[in-house]
Tab-separated table of C-alpha atoms in Angstrom:
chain	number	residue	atom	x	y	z
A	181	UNK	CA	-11.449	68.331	2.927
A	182	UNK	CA	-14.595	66.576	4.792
A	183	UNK	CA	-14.622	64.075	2.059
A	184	UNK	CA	-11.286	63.125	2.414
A	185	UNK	CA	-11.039	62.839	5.960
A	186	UNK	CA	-14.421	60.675	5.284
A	187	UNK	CA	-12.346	58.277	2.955
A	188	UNK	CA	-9.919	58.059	5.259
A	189	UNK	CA	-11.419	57.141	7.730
A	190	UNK	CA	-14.048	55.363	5.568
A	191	UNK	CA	-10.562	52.876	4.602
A	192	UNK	CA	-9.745	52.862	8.403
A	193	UNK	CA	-13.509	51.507	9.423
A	194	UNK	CA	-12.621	48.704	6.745
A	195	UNK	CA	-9.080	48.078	7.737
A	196	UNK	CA	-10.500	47.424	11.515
A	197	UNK	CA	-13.243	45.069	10.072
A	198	UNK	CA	-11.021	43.321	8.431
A	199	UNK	CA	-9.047	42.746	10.375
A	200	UNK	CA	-11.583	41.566	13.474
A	201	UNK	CA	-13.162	39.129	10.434
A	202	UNK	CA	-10.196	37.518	9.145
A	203	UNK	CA	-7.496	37.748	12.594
A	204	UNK	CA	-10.488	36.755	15.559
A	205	UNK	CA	-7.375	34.502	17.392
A	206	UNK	CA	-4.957	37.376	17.295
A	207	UNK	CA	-7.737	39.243	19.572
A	208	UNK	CA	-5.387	38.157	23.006
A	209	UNK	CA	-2.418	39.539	21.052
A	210	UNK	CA	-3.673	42.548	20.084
A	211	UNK	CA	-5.259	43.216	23.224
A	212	UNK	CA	-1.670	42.254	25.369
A	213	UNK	CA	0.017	44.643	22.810
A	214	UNK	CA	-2.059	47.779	23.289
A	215	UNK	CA	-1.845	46.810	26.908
A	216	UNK	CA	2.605	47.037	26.707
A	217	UNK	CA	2.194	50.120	24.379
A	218	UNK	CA	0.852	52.066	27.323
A	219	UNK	CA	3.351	54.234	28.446
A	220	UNK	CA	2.382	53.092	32.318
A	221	UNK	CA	5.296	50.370	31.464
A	222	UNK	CA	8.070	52.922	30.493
A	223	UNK	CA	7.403	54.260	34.038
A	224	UNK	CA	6.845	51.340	35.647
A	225	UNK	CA	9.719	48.763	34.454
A	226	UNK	CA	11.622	50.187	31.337
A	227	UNK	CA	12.550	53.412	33.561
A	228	UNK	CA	13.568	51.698	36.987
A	229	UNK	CA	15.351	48.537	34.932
A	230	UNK	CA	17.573	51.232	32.592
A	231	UNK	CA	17.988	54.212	35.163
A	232	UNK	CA	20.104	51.482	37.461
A	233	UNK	CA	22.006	50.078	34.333
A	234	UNK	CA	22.523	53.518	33.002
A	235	UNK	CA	20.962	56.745	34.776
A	236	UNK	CA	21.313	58.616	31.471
A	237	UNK	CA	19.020	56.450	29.142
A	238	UNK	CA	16.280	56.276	32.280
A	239	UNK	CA	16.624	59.853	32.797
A	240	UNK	CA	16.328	60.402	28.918
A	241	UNK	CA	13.290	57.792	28.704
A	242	UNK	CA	11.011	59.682	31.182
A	243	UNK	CA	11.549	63.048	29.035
A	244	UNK	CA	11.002	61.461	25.644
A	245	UNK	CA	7.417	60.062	27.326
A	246	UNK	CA	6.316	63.196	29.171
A	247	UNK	CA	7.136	65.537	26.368
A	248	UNK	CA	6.057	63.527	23.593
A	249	UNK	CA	2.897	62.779	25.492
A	250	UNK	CA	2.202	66.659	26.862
A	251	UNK	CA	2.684	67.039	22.925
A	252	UNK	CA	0.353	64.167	22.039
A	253	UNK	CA	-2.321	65.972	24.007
A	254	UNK	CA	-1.883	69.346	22.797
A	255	UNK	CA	-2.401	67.860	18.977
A	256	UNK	CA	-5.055	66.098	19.842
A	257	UNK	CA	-6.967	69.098	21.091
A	258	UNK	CA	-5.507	70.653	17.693
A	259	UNK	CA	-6.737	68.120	15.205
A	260	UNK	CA	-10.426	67.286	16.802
A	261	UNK	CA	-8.965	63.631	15.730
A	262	UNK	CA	-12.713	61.132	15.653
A	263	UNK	CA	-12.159	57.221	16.713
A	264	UNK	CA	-13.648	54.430	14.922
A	265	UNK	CA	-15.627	52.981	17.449
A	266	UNK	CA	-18.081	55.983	17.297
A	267	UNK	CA	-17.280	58.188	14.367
A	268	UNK	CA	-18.768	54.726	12.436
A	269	UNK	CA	-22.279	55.395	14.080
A	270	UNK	CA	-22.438	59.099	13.234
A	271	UNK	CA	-21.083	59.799	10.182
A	272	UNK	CA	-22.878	60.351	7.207
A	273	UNK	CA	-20.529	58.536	5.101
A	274	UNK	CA	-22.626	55.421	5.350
A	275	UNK	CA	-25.833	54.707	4.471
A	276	UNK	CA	-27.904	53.075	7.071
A	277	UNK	CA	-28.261	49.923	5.607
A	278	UNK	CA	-24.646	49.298	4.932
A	279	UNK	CA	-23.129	50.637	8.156
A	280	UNK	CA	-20.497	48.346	9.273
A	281	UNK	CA	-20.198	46.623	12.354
A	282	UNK	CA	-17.181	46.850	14.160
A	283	UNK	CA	-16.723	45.159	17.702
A	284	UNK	CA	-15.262	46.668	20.730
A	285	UNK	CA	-13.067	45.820	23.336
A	286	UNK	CA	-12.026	47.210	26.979
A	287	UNK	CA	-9.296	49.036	25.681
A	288	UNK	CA	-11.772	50.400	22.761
A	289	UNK	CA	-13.504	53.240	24.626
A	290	UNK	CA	-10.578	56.090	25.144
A	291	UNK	CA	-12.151	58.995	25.693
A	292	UNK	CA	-9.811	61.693	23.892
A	293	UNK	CA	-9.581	62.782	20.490
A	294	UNK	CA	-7.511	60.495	18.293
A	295	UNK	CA	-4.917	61.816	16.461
A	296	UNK	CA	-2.284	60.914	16.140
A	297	UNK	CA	-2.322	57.875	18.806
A	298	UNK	CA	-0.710	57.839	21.813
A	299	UNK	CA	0.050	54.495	22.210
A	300	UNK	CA	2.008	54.500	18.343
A	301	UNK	CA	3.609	57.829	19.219
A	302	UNK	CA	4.349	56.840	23.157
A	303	UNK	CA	5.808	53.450	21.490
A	304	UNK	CA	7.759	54.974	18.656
A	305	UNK	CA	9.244	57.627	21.229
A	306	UNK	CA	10.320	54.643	23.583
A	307	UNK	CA	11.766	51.943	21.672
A	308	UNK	CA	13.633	54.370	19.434
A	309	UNK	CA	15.286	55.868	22.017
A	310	UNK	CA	16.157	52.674	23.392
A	311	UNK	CA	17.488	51.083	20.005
A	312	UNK	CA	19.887	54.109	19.572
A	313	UNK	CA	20.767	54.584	23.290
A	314	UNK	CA	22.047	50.601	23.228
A	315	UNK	CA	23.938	51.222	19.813
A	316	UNK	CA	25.387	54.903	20.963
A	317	UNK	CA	26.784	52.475	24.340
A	318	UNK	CA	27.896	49.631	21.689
A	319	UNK	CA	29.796	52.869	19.414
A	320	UNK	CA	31.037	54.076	22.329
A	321	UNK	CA	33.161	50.907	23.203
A	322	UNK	CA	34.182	50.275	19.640
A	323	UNK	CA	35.843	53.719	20.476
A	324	UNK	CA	37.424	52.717	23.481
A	325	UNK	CA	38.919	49.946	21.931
A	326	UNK	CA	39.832	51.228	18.594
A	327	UNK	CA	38.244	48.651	16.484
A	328	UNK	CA	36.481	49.552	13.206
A	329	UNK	CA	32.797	48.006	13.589
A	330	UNK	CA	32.089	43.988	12.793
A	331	UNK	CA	30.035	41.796	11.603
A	332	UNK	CA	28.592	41.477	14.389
A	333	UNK	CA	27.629	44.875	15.200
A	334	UNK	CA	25.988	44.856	11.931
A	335	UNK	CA	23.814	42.022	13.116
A	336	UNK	CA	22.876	43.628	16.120
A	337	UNK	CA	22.099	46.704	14.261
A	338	UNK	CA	20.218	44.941	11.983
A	339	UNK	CA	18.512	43.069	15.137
A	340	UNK	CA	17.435	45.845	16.836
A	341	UNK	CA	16.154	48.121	13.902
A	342	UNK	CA	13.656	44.838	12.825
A	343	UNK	CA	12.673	43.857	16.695
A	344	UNK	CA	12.050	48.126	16.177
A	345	UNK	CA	9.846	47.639	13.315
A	346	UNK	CA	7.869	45.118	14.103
A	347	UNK	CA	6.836	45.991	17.203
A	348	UNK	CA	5.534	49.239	16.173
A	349	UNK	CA	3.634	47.365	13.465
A	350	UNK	CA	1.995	45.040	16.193
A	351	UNK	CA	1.164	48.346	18.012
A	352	UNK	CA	-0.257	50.240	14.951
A	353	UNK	CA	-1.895	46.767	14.124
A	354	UNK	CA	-3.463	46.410	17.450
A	355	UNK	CA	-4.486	49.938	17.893
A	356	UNK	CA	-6.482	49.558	14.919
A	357	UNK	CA	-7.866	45.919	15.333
A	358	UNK	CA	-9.355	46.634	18.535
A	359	UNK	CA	-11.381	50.480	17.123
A	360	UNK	CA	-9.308	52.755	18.639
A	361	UNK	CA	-7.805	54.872	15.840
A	362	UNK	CA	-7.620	54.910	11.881
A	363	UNK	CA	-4.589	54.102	10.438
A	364	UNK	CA	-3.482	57.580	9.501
A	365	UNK	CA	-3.533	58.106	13.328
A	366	UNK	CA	-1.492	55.631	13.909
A	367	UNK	CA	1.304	56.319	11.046
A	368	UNK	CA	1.134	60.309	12.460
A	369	UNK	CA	1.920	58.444	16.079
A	370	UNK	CA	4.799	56.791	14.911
A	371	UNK	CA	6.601	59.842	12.936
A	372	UNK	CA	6.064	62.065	15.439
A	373	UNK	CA	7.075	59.899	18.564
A	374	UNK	CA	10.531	59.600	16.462
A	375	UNK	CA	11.187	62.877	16.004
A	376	UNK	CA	10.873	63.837	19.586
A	377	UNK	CA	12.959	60.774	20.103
A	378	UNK	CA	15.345	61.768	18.239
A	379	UNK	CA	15.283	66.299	19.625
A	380	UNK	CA	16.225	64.189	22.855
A	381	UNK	CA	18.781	62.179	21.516
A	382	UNK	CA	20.968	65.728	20.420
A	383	UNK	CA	19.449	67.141	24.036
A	384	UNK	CA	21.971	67.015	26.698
A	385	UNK	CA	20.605	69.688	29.529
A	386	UNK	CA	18.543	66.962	31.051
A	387	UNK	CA	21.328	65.193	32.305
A	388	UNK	CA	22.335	68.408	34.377
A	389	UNK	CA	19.007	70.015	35.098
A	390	UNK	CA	18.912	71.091	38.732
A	391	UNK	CA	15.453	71.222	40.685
A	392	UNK	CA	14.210	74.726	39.410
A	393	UNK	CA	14.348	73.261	35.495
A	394	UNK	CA	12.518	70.408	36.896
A	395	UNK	CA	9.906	72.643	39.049
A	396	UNK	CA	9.902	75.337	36.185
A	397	UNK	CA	8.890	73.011	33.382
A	398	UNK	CA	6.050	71.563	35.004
A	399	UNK	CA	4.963	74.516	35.614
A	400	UNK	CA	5.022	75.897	32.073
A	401	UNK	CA	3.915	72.617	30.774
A	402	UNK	CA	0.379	72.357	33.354
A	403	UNK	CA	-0.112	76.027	32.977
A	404	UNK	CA	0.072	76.190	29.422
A	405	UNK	CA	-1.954	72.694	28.436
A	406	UNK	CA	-4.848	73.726	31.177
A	407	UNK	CA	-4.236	77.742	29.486
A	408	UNK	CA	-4.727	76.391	26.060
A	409	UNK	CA	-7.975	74.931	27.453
A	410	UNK	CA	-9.396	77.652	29.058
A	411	UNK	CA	-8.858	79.661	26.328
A	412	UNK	CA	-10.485	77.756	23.507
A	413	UNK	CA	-13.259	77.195	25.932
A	414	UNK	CA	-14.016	80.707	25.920
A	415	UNK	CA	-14.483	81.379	22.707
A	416	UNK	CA	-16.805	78.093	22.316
A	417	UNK	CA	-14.489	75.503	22.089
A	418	UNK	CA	-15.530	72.130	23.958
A	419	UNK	CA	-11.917	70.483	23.934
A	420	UNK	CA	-13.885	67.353	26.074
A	421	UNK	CA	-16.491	66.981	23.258
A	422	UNK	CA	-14.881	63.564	23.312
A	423	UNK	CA	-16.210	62.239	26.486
A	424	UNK	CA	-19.953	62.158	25.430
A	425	UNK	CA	-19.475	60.650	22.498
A	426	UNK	CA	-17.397	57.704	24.252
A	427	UNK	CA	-20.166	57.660	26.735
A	428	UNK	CA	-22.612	57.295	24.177
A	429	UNK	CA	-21.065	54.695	21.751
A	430	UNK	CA	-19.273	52.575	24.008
A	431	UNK	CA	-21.493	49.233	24.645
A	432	UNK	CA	-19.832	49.430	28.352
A	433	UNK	CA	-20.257	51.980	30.563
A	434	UNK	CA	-17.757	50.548	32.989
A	435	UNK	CA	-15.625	50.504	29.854
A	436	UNK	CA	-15.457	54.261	29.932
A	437	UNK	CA	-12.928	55.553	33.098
A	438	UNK	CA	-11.486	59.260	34.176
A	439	UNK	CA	-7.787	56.989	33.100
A	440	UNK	CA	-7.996	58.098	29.946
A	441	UNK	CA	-9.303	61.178	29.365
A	442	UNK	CA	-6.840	63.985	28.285
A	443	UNK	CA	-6.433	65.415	31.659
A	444	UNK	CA	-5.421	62.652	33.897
A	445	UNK	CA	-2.679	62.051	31.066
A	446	UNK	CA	-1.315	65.388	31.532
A	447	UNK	CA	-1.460	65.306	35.378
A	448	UNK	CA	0.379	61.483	35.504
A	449	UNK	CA	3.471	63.050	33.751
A	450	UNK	CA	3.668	66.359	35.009
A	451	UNK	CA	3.977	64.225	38.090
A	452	UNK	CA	6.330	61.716	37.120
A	453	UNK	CA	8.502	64.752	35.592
A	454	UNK	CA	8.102	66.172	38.784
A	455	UNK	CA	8.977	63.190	40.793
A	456	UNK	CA	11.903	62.713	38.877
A	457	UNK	CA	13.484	66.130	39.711
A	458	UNK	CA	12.377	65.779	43.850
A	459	UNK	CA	14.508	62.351	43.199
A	460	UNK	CA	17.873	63.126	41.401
A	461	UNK	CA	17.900	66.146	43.642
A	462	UNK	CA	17.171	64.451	47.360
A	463	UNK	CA	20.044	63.645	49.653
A	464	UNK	CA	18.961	59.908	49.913
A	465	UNK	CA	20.142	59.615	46.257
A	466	UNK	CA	22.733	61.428	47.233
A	467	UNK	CA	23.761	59.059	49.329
A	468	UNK	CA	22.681	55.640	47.203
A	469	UNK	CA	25.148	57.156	44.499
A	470	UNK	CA	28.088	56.717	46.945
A	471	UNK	CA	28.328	52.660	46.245
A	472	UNK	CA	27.040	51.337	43.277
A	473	UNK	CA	28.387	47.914	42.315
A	474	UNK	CA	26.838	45.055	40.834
A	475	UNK	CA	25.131	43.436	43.559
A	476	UNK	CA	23.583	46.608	44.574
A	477	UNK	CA	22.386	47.548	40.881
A	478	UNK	CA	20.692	44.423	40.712
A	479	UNK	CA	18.967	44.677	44.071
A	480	UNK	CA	17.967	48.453	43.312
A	481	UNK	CA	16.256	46.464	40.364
A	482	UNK	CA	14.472	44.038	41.535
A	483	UNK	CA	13.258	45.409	44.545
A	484	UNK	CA	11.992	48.915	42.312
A	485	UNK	CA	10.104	46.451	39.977
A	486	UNK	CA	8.381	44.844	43.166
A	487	UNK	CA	7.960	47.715	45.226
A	488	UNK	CA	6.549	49.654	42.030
A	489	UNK	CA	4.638	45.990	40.949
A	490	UNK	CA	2.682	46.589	44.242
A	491	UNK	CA	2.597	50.395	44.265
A	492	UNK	CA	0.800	50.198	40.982
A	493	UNK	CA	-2.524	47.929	42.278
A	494	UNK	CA	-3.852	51.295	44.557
A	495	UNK	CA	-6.090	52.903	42.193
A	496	UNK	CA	-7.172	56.569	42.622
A	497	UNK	CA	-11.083	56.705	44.016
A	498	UNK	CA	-13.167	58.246	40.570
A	499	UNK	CA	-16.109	59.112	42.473
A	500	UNK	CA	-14.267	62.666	42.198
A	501	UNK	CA	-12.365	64.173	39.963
A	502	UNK	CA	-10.977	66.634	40.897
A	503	UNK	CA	-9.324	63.938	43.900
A	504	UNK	CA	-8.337	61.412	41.468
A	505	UNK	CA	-5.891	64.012	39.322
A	506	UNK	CA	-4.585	64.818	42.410
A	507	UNK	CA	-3.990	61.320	43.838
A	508	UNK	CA	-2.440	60.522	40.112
A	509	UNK	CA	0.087	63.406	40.579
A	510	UNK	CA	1.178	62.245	43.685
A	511	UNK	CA	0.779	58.579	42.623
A	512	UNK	CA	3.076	59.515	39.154
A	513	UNK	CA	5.388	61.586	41.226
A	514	UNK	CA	6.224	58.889	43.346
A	515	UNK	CA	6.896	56.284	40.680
A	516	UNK	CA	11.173	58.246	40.206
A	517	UNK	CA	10.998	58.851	44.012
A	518	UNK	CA	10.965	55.207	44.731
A	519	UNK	CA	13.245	54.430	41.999
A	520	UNK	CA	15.964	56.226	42.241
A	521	UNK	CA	16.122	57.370	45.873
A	522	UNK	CA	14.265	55.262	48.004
A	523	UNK	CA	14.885	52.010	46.615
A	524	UNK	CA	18.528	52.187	46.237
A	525	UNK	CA	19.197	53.667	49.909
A	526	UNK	CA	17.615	51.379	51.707
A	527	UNK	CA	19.292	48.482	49.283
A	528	UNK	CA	22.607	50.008	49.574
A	529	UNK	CA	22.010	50.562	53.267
A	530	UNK	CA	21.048	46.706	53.926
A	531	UNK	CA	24.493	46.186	51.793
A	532	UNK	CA	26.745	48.200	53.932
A	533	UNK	CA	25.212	46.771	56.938
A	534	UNK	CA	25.767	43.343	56.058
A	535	UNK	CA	29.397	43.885	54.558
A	536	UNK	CA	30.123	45.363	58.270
A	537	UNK	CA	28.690	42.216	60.126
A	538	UNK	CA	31.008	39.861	57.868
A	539	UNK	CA	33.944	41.721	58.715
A	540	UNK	CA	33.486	42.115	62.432
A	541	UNK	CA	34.430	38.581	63.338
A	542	UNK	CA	37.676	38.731	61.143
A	543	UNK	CA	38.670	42.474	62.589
A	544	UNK	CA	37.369	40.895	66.073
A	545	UNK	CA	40.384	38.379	65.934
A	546	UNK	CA	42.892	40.756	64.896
């Protein structure tokens, strides 16, 4: 088994040369792509853009990331997946004189185990769900109308399934350009980000979950991934074996951060999950879901992209751990609050106010 994982990953080592000797100008690329693959942007502008056209694909999006990430983690501590950028310098596989060379980046130097990837599986999850949520709302009014499907809704199927493909071969491309994973990491990523996609896509409970769901799932999720922890940690298991060795092999310490390792991941989405259900629950959505025409979607928009733009420059202090998995729970959780309550009240509230002063002169003359 050690020998084929060492071939494996042997073929991923060259794949990443490769591609670094022959593809040195797609570096930027590569780089902005792992950069959008990080599932920071579902939260941060696919979620608020899509919860105010439709609530039900935002509200859908956020539980194909957490879950398929809380699941991302809990193979990773599974599968004691290595990463390129250090596995190269340690493994036997090679013999001293013809170790390759493979360069990093800032992105290189995650600190969790590495399979399958994140990024491919966070990815996969997202833009599937979005490909079939926009051709379930293009079905839908086929229905409505009684009209067999066209031409063009063959196109745009056809549209959307390539724009699908290729952009998780830039990710899976990019992932393993800049040393991050193998490409068996990557392919696992992608499969298994689609099939949670696609439990969520048959899932319909979410749409109707009250606060308790919301409160008892976080719950269960934290308290089993830090259980599963504990556990293997008492019978000898180091589950953060990970961290030394990206400490050790990455050329930059400052390269290294407390972002990536497995337990700020879990803490960001238990939060946002958590955040979601305080927002779909709080009487100042209640009251933002009293008006909601056009004007007002596109102002709950554009002022959730800002307001989050800004929210997202205040970066936990990492002098302390233990204060900056706090501060990214109540960072995360804030993300849906702002969203879908706060946002849209205040918008909706500016609305009304001004609708009122435009009719007072004409009522005034009555």
């Amino acid at each position: 088994m050690n020998a084929v994982m060492d071939a494996a990953q042997g073929f991923g080592v060259s794949s990443t040369r490769y591609l670094q000797t022959n593809y040195p100008d797609a570096r930027g690329l590569f780089l902005w792509v792992s950069w959008a693959a990080d599932l920071r942007n579902t939260f941060f502008i696919f979620f608020p853009l899509w919860f105010h056209l439709r609530s039900s694909v935002g509200i859908k999006l956020i539980w194909v990331a957490v879950i398929g990430d809380w699941l991302n983690l809990v193979f990773k501590w599974i599968l004691f997946g290595e990463r390129p950028y250090w596995w190269v310098h340690e493994t036997a596989h090679y013999a001293n004189a013809d170790r390759p060379h493979i360069e990093q980046y800032p992105m290189t130097c995650e600190t969790g185990p590495g399979s399958p990837s994140g990024h491919a599986m966070g990815a996969a999850g997202i833009y599937y769900t979005l490909v079939t949520s926009i051709l379930a709302i293009m079905t839908s009014k086929k229905k409505g109308g009684g009209k067999r499907p066209t031409n063009r809704d063959w196109y745009l199927k056809a549209a959307l399934w390539t724009l699908f493909s290729g952009v998780q071969v830039c990710v899976c491309l990019s992932r393993v350009f800049i040393a991050a994973h193998f490409p068996h990491q990557v392919v696992a990523g992608v499969i298994t980000g689609i099939i949670v996609a696609e439990v969520f896509n048959r899932t319909q409970w979410i749409y109707s979950a009250g606060m308790k769901k919301y409160f008892y799932t976080t719950l269960f999720l934290t308290s089993f991934a830090v259980g599963f922890y504990l556990l293997l940690r008492s019978v000898g298991v180091d589950l953060l074996w990970t961290m030394e060795k990206a400490q050790k092999w990455c050329v930059r310490p400052e390269w290294v951060n407390l972002d990536s390792t497995p337990f700020a991941s879990l803490l960001r989405n238990m939060g946002t999950l958590f955040g979601l259900g305080l927002a779909l629950h709080s009487p100042l959505y209640a009251e933002a879901k009293r008006s909601g025409g056009r004007t007002s979607k596109v102002g709950c928009v554009v002022g959730s992209l800002v307001l989050l733009h800004l929210f997202d420059s205040f970066k936990p202090p990492t002098h302390t751990a233990a204060l900056f998995y706090l501060l990214s729970f109540c960072k995360s959780a804030t993300v849906p609050l702002v969203a879908v309550s706060i946002v849209p009240y205040f918008v909706n509230g500016a609305l009304s106010l001004q609708s009122k002063k435009g009719a007072w002169p004409r009522d005034y003359t009555h």
